[in-house]
mmCIF file of C-alpha atoms in Angstrom:
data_model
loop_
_atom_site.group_PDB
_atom_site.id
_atom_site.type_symbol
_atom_site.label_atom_id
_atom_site.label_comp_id
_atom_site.label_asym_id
_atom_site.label_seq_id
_atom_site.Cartn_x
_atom_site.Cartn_y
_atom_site.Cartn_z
ATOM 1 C CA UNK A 1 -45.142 -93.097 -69.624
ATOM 2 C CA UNK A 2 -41.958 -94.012 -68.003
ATOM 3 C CA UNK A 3 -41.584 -97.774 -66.591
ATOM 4 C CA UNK A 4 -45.552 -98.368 -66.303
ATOM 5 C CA UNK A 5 -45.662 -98.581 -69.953
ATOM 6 C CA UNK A 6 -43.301 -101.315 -69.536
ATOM 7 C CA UNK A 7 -40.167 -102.484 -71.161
ATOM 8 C CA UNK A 8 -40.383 -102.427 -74.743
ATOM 9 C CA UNK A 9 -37.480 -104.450 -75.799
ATOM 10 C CA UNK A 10 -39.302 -108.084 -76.531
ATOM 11 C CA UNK A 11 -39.919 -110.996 -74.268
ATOM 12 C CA UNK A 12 -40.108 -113.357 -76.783
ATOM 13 C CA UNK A 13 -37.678 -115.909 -75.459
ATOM 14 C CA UNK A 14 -34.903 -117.067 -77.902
ATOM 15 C CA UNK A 15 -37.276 -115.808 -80.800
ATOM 16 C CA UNK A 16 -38.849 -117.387 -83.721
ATOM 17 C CA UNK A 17 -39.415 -114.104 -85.039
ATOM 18 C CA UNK A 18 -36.446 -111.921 -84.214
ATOM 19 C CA UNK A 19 -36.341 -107.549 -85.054
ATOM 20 C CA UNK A 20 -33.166 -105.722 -83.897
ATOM 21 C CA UNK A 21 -33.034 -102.367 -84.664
ATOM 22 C CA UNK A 22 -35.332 -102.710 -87.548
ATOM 23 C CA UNK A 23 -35.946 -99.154 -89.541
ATOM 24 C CA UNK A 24 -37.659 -98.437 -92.802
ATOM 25 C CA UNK A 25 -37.527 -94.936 -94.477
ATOM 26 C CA UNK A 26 -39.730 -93.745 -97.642
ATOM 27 C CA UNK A 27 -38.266 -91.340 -99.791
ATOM 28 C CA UNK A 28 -41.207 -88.769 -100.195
ATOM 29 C CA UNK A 29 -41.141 -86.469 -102.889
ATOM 30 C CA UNK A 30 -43.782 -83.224 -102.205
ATOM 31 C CA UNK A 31 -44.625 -80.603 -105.254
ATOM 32 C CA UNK A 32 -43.744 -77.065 -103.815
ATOM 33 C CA UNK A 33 -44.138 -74.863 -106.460
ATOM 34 C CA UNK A 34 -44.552 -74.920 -109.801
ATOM 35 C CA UNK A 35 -41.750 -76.743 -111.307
ATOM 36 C CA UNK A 36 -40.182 -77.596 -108.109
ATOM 37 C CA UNK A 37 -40.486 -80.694 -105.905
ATOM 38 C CA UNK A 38 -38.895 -80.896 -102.305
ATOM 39 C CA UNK A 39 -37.672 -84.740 -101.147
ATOM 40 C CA UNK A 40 -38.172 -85.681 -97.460
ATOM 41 C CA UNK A 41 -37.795 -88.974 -95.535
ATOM 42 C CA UNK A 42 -40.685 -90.364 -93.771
ATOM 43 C CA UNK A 43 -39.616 -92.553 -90.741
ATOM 44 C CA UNK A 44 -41.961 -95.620 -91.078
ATOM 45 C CA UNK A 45 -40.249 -97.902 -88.593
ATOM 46 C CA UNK A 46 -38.013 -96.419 -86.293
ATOM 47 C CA UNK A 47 -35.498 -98.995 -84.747
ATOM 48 C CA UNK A 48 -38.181 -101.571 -83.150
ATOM 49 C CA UNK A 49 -36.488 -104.660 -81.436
ATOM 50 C CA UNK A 50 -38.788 -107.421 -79.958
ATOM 51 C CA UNK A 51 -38.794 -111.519 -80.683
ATOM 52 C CA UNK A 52 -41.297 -113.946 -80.741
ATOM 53 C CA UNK A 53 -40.987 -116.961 -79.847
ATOM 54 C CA UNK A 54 -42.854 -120.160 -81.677
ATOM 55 C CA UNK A 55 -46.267 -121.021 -80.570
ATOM 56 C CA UNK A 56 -46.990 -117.572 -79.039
ATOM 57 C CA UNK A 57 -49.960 -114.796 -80.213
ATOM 58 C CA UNK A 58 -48.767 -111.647 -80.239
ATOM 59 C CA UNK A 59 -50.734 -108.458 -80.935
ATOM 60 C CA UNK A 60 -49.648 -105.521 -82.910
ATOM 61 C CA UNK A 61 -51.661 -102.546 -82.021
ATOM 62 C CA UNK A 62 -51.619 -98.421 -82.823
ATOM 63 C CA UNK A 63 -53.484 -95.693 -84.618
ATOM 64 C CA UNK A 64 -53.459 -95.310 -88.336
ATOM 65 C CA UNK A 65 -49.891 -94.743 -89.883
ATOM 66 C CA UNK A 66 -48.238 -96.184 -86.636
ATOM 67 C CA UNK A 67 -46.222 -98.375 -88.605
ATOM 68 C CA UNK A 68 -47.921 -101.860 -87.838
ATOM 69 C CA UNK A 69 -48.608 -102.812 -91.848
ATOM 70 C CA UNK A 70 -45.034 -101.783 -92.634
ATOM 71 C CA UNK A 71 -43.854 -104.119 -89.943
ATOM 72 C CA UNK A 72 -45.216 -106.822 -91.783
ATOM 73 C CA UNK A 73 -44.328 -106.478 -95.016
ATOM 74 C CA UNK A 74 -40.747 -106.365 -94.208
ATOM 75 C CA UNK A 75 -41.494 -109.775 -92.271
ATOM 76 C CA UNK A 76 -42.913 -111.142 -95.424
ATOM 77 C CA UNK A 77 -40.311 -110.250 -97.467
ATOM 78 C CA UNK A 78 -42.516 -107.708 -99.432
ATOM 79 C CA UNK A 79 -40.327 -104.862 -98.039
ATOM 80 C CA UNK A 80 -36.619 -104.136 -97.405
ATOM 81 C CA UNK A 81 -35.711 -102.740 -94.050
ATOM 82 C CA UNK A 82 -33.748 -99.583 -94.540
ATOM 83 C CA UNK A 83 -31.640 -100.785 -91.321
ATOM 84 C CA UNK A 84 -31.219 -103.462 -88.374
ATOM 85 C CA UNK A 85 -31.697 -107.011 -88.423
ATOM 86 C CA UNK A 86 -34.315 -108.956 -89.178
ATOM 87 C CA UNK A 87 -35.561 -112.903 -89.024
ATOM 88 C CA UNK A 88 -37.963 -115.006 -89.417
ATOM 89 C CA UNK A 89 -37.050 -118.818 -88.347
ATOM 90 C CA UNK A 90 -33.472 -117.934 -89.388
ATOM 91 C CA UNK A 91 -34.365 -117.074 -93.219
ATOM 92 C CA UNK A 92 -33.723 -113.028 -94.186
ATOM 93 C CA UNK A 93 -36.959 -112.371 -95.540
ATOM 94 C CA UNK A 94 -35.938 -109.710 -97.777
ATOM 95 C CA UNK A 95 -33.286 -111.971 -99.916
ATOM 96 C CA UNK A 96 -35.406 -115.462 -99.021
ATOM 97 C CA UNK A 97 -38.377 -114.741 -100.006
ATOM 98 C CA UNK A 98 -39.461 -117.977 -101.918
ATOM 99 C CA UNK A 99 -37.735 -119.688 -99.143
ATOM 100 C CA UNK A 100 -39.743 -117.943 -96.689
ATOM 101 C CA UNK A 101 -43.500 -117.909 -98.625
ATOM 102 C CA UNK A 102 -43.118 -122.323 -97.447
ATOM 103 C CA UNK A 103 -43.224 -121.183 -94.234
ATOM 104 C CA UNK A 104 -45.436 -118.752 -93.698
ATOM 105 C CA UNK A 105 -48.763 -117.370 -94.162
ATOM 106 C CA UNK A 106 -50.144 -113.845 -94.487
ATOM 107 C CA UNK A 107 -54.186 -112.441 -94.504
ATOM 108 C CA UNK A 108 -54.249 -108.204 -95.700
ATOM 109 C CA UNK A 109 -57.789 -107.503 -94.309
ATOM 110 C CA UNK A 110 -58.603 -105.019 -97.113
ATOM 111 C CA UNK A 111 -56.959 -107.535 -99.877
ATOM 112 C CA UNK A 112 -57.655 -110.912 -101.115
ATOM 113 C CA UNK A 113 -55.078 -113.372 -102.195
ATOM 114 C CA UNK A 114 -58.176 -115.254 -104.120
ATOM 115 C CA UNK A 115 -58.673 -115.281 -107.903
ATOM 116 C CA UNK A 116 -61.470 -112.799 -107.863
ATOM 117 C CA UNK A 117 -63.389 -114.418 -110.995
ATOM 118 C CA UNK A 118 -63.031 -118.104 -109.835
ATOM 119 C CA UNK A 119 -64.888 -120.180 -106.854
ATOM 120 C CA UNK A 120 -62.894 -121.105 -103.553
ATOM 121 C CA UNK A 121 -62.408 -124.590 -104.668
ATOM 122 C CA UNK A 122 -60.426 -123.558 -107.601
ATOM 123 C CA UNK A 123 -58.335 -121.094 -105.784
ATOM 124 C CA UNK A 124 -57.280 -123.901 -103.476
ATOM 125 C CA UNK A 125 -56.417 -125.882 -106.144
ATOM 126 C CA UNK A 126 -54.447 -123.181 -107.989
ATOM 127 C CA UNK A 127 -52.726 -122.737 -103.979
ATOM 128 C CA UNK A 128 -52.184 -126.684 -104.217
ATOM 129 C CA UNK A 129 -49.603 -127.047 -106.921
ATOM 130 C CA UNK A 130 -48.104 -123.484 -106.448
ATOM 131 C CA UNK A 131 -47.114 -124.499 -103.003
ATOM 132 C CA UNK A 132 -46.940 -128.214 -104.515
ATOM 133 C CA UNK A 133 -48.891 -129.156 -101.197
ATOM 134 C CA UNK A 134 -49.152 -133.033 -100.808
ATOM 135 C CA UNK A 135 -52.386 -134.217 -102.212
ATOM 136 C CA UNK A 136 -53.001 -135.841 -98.466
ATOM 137 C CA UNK A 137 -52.123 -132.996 -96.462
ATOM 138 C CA UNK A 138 -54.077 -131.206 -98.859
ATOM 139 C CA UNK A 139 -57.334 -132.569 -98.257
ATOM 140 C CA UNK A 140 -57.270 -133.058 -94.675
ATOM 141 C CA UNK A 141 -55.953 -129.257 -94.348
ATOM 142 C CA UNK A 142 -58.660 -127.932 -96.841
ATOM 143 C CA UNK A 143 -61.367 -130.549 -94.866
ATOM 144 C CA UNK A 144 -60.136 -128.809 -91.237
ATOM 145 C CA UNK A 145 -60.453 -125.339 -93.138
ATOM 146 C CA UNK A 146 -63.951 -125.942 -94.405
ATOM 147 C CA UNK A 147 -65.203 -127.498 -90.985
ATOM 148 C CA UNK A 148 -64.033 -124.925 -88.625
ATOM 149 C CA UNK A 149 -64.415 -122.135 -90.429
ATOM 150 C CA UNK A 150 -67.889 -123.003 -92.227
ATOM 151 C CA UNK A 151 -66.804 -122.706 -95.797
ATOM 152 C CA UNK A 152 -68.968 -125.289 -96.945
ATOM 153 C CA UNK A 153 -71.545 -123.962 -99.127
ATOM 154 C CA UNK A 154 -69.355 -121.439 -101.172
ATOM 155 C CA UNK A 155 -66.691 -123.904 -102.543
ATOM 156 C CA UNK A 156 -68.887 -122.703 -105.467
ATOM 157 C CA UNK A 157 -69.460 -119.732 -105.395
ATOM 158 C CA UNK A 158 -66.842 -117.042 -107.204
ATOM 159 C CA UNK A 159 -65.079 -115.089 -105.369
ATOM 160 C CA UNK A 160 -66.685 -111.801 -106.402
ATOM 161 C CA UNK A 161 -69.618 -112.910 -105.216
ATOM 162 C CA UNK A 162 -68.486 -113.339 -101.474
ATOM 163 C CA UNK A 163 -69.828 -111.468 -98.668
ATOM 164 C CA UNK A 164 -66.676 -109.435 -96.615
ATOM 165 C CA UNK A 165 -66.891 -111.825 -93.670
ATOM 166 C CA UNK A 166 -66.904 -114.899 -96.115
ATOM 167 C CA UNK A 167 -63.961 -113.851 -98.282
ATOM 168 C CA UNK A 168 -62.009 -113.276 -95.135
ATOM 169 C CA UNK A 169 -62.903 -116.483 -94.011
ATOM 170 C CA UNK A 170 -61.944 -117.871 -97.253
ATOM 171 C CA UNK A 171 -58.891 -115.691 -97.076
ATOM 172 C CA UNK A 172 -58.046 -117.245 -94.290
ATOM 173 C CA UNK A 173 -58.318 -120.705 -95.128
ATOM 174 C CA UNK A 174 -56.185 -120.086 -98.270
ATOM 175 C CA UNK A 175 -53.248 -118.488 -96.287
ATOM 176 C CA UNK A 176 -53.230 -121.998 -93.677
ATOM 177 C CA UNK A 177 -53.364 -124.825 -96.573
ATOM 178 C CA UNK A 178 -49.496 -125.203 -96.405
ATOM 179 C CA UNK A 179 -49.317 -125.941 -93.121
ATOM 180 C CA UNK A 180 -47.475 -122.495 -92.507
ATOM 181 C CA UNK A 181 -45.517 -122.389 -89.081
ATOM 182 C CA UNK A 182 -46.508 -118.633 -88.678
ATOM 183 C CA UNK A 183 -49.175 -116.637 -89.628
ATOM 184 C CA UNK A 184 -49.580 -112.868 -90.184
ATOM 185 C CA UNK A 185 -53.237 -111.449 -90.061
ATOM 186 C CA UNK A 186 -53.567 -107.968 -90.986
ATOM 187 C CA UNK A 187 -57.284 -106.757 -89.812
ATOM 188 C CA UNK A 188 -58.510 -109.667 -89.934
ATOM 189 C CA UNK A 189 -61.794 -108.802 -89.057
ATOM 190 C CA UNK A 190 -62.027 -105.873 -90.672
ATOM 191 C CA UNK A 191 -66.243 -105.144 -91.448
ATOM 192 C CA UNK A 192 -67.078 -108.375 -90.237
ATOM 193 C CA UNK A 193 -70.586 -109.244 -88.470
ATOM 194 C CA UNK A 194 -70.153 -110.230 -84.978
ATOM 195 C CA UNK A 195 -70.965 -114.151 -85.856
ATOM 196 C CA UNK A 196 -68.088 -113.867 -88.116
ATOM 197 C CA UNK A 197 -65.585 -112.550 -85.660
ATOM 198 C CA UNK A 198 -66.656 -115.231 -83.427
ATOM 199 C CA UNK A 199 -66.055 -118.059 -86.164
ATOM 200 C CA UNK A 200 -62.679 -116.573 -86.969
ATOM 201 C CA UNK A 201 -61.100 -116.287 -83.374
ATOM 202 C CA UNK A 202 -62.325 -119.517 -82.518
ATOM 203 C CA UNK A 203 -60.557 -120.756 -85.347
ATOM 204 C CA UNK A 204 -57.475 -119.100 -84.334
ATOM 205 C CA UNK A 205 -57.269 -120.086 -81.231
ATOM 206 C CA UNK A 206 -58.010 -123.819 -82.040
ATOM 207 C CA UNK A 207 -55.260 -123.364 -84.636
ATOM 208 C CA UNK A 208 -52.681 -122.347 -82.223
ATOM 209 C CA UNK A 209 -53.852 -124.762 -79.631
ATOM 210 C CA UNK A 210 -53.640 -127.622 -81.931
ATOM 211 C CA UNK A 211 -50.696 -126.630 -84.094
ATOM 212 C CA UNK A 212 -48.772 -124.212 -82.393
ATOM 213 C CA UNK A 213 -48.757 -121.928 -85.037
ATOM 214 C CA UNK A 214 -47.239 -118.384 -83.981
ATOM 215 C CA UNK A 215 -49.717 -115.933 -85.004
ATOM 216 C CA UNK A 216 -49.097 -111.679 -84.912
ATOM 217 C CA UNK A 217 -51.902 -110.163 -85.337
ATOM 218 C CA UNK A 218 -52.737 -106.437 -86.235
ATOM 219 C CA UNK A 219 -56.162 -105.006 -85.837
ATOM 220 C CA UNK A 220 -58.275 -102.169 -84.266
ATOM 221 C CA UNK A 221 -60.721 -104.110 -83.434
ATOM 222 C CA UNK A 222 -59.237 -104.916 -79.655
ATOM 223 C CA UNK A 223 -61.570 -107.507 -78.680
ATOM 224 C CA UNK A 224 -59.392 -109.480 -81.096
ATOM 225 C CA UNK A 225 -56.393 -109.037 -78.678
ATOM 226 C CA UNK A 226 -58.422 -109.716 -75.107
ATOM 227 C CA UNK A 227 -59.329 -112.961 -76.602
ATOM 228 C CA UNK A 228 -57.052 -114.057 -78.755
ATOM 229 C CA UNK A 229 -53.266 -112.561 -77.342
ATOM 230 C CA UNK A 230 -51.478 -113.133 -73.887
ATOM 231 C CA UNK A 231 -48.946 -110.424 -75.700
ATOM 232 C CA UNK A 232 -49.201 -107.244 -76.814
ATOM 233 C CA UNK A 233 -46.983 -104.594 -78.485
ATOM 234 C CA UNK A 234 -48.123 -100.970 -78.985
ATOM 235 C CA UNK A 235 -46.452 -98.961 -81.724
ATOM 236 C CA UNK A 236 -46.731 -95.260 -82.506
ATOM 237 C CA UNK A 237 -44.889 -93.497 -84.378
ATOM 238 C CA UNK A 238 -42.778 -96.022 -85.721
ATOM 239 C CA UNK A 239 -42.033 -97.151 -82.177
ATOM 240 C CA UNK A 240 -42.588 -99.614 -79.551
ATOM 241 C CA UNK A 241 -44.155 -97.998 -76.753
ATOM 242 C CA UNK A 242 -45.145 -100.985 -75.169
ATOM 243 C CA UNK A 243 -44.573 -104.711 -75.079
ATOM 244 C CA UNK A 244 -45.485 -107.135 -72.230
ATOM 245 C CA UNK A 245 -49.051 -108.625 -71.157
ATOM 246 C CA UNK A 246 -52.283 -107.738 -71.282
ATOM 247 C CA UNK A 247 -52.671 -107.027 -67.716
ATOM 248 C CA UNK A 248 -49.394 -104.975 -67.531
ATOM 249 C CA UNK A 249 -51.039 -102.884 -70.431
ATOM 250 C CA UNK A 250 -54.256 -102.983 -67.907
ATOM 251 C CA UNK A 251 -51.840 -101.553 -65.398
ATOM 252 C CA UNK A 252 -51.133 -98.178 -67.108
ATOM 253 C CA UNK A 253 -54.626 -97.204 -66.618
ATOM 254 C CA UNK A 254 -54.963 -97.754 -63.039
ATOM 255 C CA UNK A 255 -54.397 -94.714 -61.597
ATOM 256 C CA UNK A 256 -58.235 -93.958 -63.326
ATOM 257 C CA UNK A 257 -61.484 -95.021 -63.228
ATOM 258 C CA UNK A 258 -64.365 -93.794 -65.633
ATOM 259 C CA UNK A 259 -67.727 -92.487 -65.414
ATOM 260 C CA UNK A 260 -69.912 -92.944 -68.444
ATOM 261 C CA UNK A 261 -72.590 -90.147 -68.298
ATOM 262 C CA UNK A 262 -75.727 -90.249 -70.727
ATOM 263 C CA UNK A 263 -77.576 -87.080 -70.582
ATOM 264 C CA UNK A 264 -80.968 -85.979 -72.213
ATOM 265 C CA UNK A 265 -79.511 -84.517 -75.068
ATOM 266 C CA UNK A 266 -75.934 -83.957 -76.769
ATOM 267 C CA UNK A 267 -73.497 -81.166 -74.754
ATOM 268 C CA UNK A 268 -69.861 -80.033 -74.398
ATOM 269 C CA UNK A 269 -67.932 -82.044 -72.307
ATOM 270 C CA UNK A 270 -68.963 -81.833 -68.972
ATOM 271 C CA UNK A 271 -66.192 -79.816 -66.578
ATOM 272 C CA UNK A 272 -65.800 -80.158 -62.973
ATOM 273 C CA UNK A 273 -63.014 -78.103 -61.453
ATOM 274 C CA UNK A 274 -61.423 -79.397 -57.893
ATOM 275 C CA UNK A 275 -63.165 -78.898 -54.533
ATOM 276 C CA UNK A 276 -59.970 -79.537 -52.929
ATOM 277 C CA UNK A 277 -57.360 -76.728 -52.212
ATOM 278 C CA UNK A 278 -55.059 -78.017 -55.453
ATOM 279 C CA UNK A 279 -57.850 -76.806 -58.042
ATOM 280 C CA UNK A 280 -57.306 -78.262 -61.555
ATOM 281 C CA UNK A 281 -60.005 -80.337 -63.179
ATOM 282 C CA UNK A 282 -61.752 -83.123 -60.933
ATOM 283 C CA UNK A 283 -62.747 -85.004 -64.394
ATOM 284 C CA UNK A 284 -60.597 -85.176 -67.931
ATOM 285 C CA UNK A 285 -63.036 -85.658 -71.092
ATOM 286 C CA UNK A 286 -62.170 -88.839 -72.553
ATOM 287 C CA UNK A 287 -64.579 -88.925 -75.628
ATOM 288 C CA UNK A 288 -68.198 -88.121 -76.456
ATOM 289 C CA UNK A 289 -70.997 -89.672 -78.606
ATOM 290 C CA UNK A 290 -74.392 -87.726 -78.851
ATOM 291 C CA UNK A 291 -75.480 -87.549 -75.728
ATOM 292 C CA UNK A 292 -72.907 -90.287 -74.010
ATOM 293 C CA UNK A 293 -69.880 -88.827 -72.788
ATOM 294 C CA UNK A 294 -66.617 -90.986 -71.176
ATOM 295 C CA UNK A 295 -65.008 -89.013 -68.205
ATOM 296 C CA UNK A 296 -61.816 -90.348 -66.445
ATOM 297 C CA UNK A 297 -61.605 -88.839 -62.825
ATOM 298 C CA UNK A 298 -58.525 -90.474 -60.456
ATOM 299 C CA UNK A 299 -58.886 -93.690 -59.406
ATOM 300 C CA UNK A 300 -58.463 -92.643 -55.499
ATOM 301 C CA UNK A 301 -60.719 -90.452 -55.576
ATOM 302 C CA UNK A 302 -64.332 -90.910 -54.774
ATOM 303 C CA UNK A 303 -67.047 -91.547 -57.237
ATOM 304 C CA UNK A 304 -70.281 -90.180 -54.944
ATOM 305 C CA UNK A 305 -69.403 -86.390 -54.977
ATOM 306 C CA UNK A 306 -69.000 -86.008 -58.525
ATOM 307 C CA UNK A 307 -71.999 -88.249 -59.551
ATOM 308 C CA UNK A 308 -74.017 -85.580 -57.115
ATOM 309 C CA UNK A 309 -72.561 -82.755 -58.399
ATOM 310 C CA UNK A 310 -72.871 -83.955 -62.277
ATOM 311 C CA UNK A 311 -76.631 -84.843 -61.418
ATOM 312 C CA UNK A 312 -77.401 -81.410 -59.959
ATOM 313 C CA UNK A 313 -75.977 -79.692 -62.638
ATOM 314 C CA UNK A 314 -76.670 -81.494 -65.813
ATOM 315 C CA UNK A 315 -79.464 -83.418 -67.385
ATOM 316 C CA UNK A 316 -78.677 -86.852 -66.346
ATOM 317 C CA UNK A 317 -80.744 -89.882 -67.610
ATOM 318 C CA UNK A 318 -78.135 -92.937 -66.409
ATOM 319 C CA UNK A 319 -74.327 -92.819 -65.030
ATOM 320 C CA UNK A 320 -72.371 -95.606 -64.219
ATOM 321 C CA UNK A 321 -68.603 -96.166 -62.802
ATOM 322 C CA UNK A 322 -66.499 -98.192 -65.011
ATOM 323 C CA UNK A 323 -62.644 -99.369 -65.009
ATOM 324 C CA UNK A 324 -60.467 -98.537 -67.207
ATOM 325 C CA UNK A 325 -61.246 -100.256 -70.875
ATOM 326 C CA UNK A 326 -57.716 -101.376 -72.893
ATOM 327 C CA UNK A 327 -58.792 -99.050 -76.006
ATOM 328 C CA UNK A 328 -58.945 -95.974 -72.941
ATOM 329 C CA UNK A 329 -55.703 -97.147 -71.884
ATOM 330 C CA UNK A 330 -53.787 -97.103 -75.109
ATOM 331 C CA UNK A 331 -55.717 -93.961 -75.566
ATOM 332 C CA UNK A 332 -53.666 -92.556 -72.638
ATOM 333 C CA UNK A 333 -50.751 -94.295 -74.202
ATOM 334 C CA UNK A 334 -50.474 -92.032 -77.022
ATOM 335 C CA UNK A 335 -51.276 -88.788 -75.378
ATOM 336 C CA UNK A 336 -48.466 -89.308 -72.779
ATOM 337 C CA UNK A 337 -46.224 -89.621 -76.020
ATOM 338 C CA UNK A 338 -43.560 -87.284 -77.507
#
């Protein structure tokens, strides 16, 4: 990737949220024979450094296993780093923990922190004296909760009984009721409808508008980031490939362009060699859908001559000429990777 990627080491000013060196390793034990078992280390987090500073959104982005969910647990406190240095407005998570849970909140996209048998209203209550919230801040945080984020009609309504989008909604609502001066969302929008996406970044953004709450967020839904984040990190691996703005990730991918072919019927890949006298493959296969394919092609190059050439020798029905997409650029990303 080399400096295009750009720097990786955190530009979160004087940090809020601070990692240095950070590492977590899992003992794995694997069953290799009958009676025997083999132990191996799995490298979950592999010295990431970065800070964040208060006030800021920050996404957290990579493929399955990257290392992202890891990440925050040991920011919670729910994890011990194996290694480095880690902080969250001064307080070691890991030995702090009670200290910390004041000051933070936290929404797992695939868990609920509701009582599962009880209705909203009686989960926030239950969050009320645990956090020993005052009864004034309580109601005008629970009020702003229930406005914005439309939680109105199931107060009542047990938790079990939710829709996905309205427990995460509720989910939500829960993890902001002590005023927490960062928030961790984990997928937040995990199998949500596209009118509740829209209700929960609104939210968000209004939240760290008015507040200043410092929000990292982790999803693979990237939409989430282009509206919500001015920052984004990309980890793979247990490493930070990338950390800097949106349009500096933007920037990786300009050296292609991509032509989105649909055709009458499903194919291979579509393959163009080189008319030129260095050969090699005028297009690269990015992916393919039924009969859709995505096919990057170098951004100086022209678009006409391959369109003509695809249309003589394939069954086109439509073809247009698209930049680069952020999802095709961290796609690029991770192929480039060792």
């Amino acid at each position: 990737m080399g400096a295009a990627a750009g720097p990786a080491t955190g530009t979160g000013g004087d940090g809020f949220i601070t990692l240095d060196g950070v590492e977590k390793v899992f003992q794995v034990r694997r069953r290799t024979g009958l009676l025997r078992r083999e132990r191996r280390e799995v490298r979950a987090v592999d010295g990431i450094s970065f800070r964040v500073a208060r006030g800021e959104m920050v996404g957290y982005i990579g493929p399955n296993g990257a290392g992202k969910s890891t990440t925050i647990k040991m920011l919670t406190g729910i994890l011990t780093p194996s290694g480095g240095r880690l902080r969250v407005a001064g307080i070691d998570p890991s030995r702090e923990r009670t200290r910390l849970a004041h000051r933070i909140g936290v929404v797992f996209g695939q868990r609920t922190t509701l009582w599962w048998d009880l209705p909203l209203r009686d989960s926030y209550r239950l969050m009320h004296r645990m956090y020993r919230i005052p009864d004034r801040r309580y109601r005008e945080n629970l009020d702003r909760c229930v406005e914005l984020l439309d939680l109105g009609e199931l107060l009542d309504v047990p938790v079990r009984q939710l829709s996905l989008g309205q427990r995460m909604r509720g989910d939500i609502a829960a993890a902001l009721l002590h005023d927490p001066e960062v928030l961790y969302l984990d997928e937040p929008t995990i199998g949500l409808d596209v009118i509740s996406k829209s209700k929960v970044r609104r939210f968000l953004k209004e939240l760290n508008t008015e507040r200043g709450t410092t929000v990292l967020l982790t999803t693979h839904d990237l939409t989430d980031i282009e509206q919500l984040c001015n920052r984004v990190m990309v980890i793979d691996h247990g490493r930070l490939m990338y950390d800097g703005s949106l349009e500096g990730l933007h920037e990786v991918g300009e050296s292609e362009r991509m032509l989105v072919v649909d055709l009458e019927s499903e194919l291979p890949p579509i393959v163009l060699e080189s008319e030129g006298a260095g050969g090699g493959p005028a297009l690269r296969a990015v992916k393919v859908e039924g009969p859709r394919q995505w096919l990057a092609f170098p951004a100086a190059a022209s678009a006409a001559p391959l369109v003509a050439r695809i249309a003589a020798d394939y069954p086109l029905v439509d073809l247009s000429v698209r930049e680069p997409d952020i999802e095709a650029v961290i796609a690029r990303m991770y192929e480039a990777a060792p």
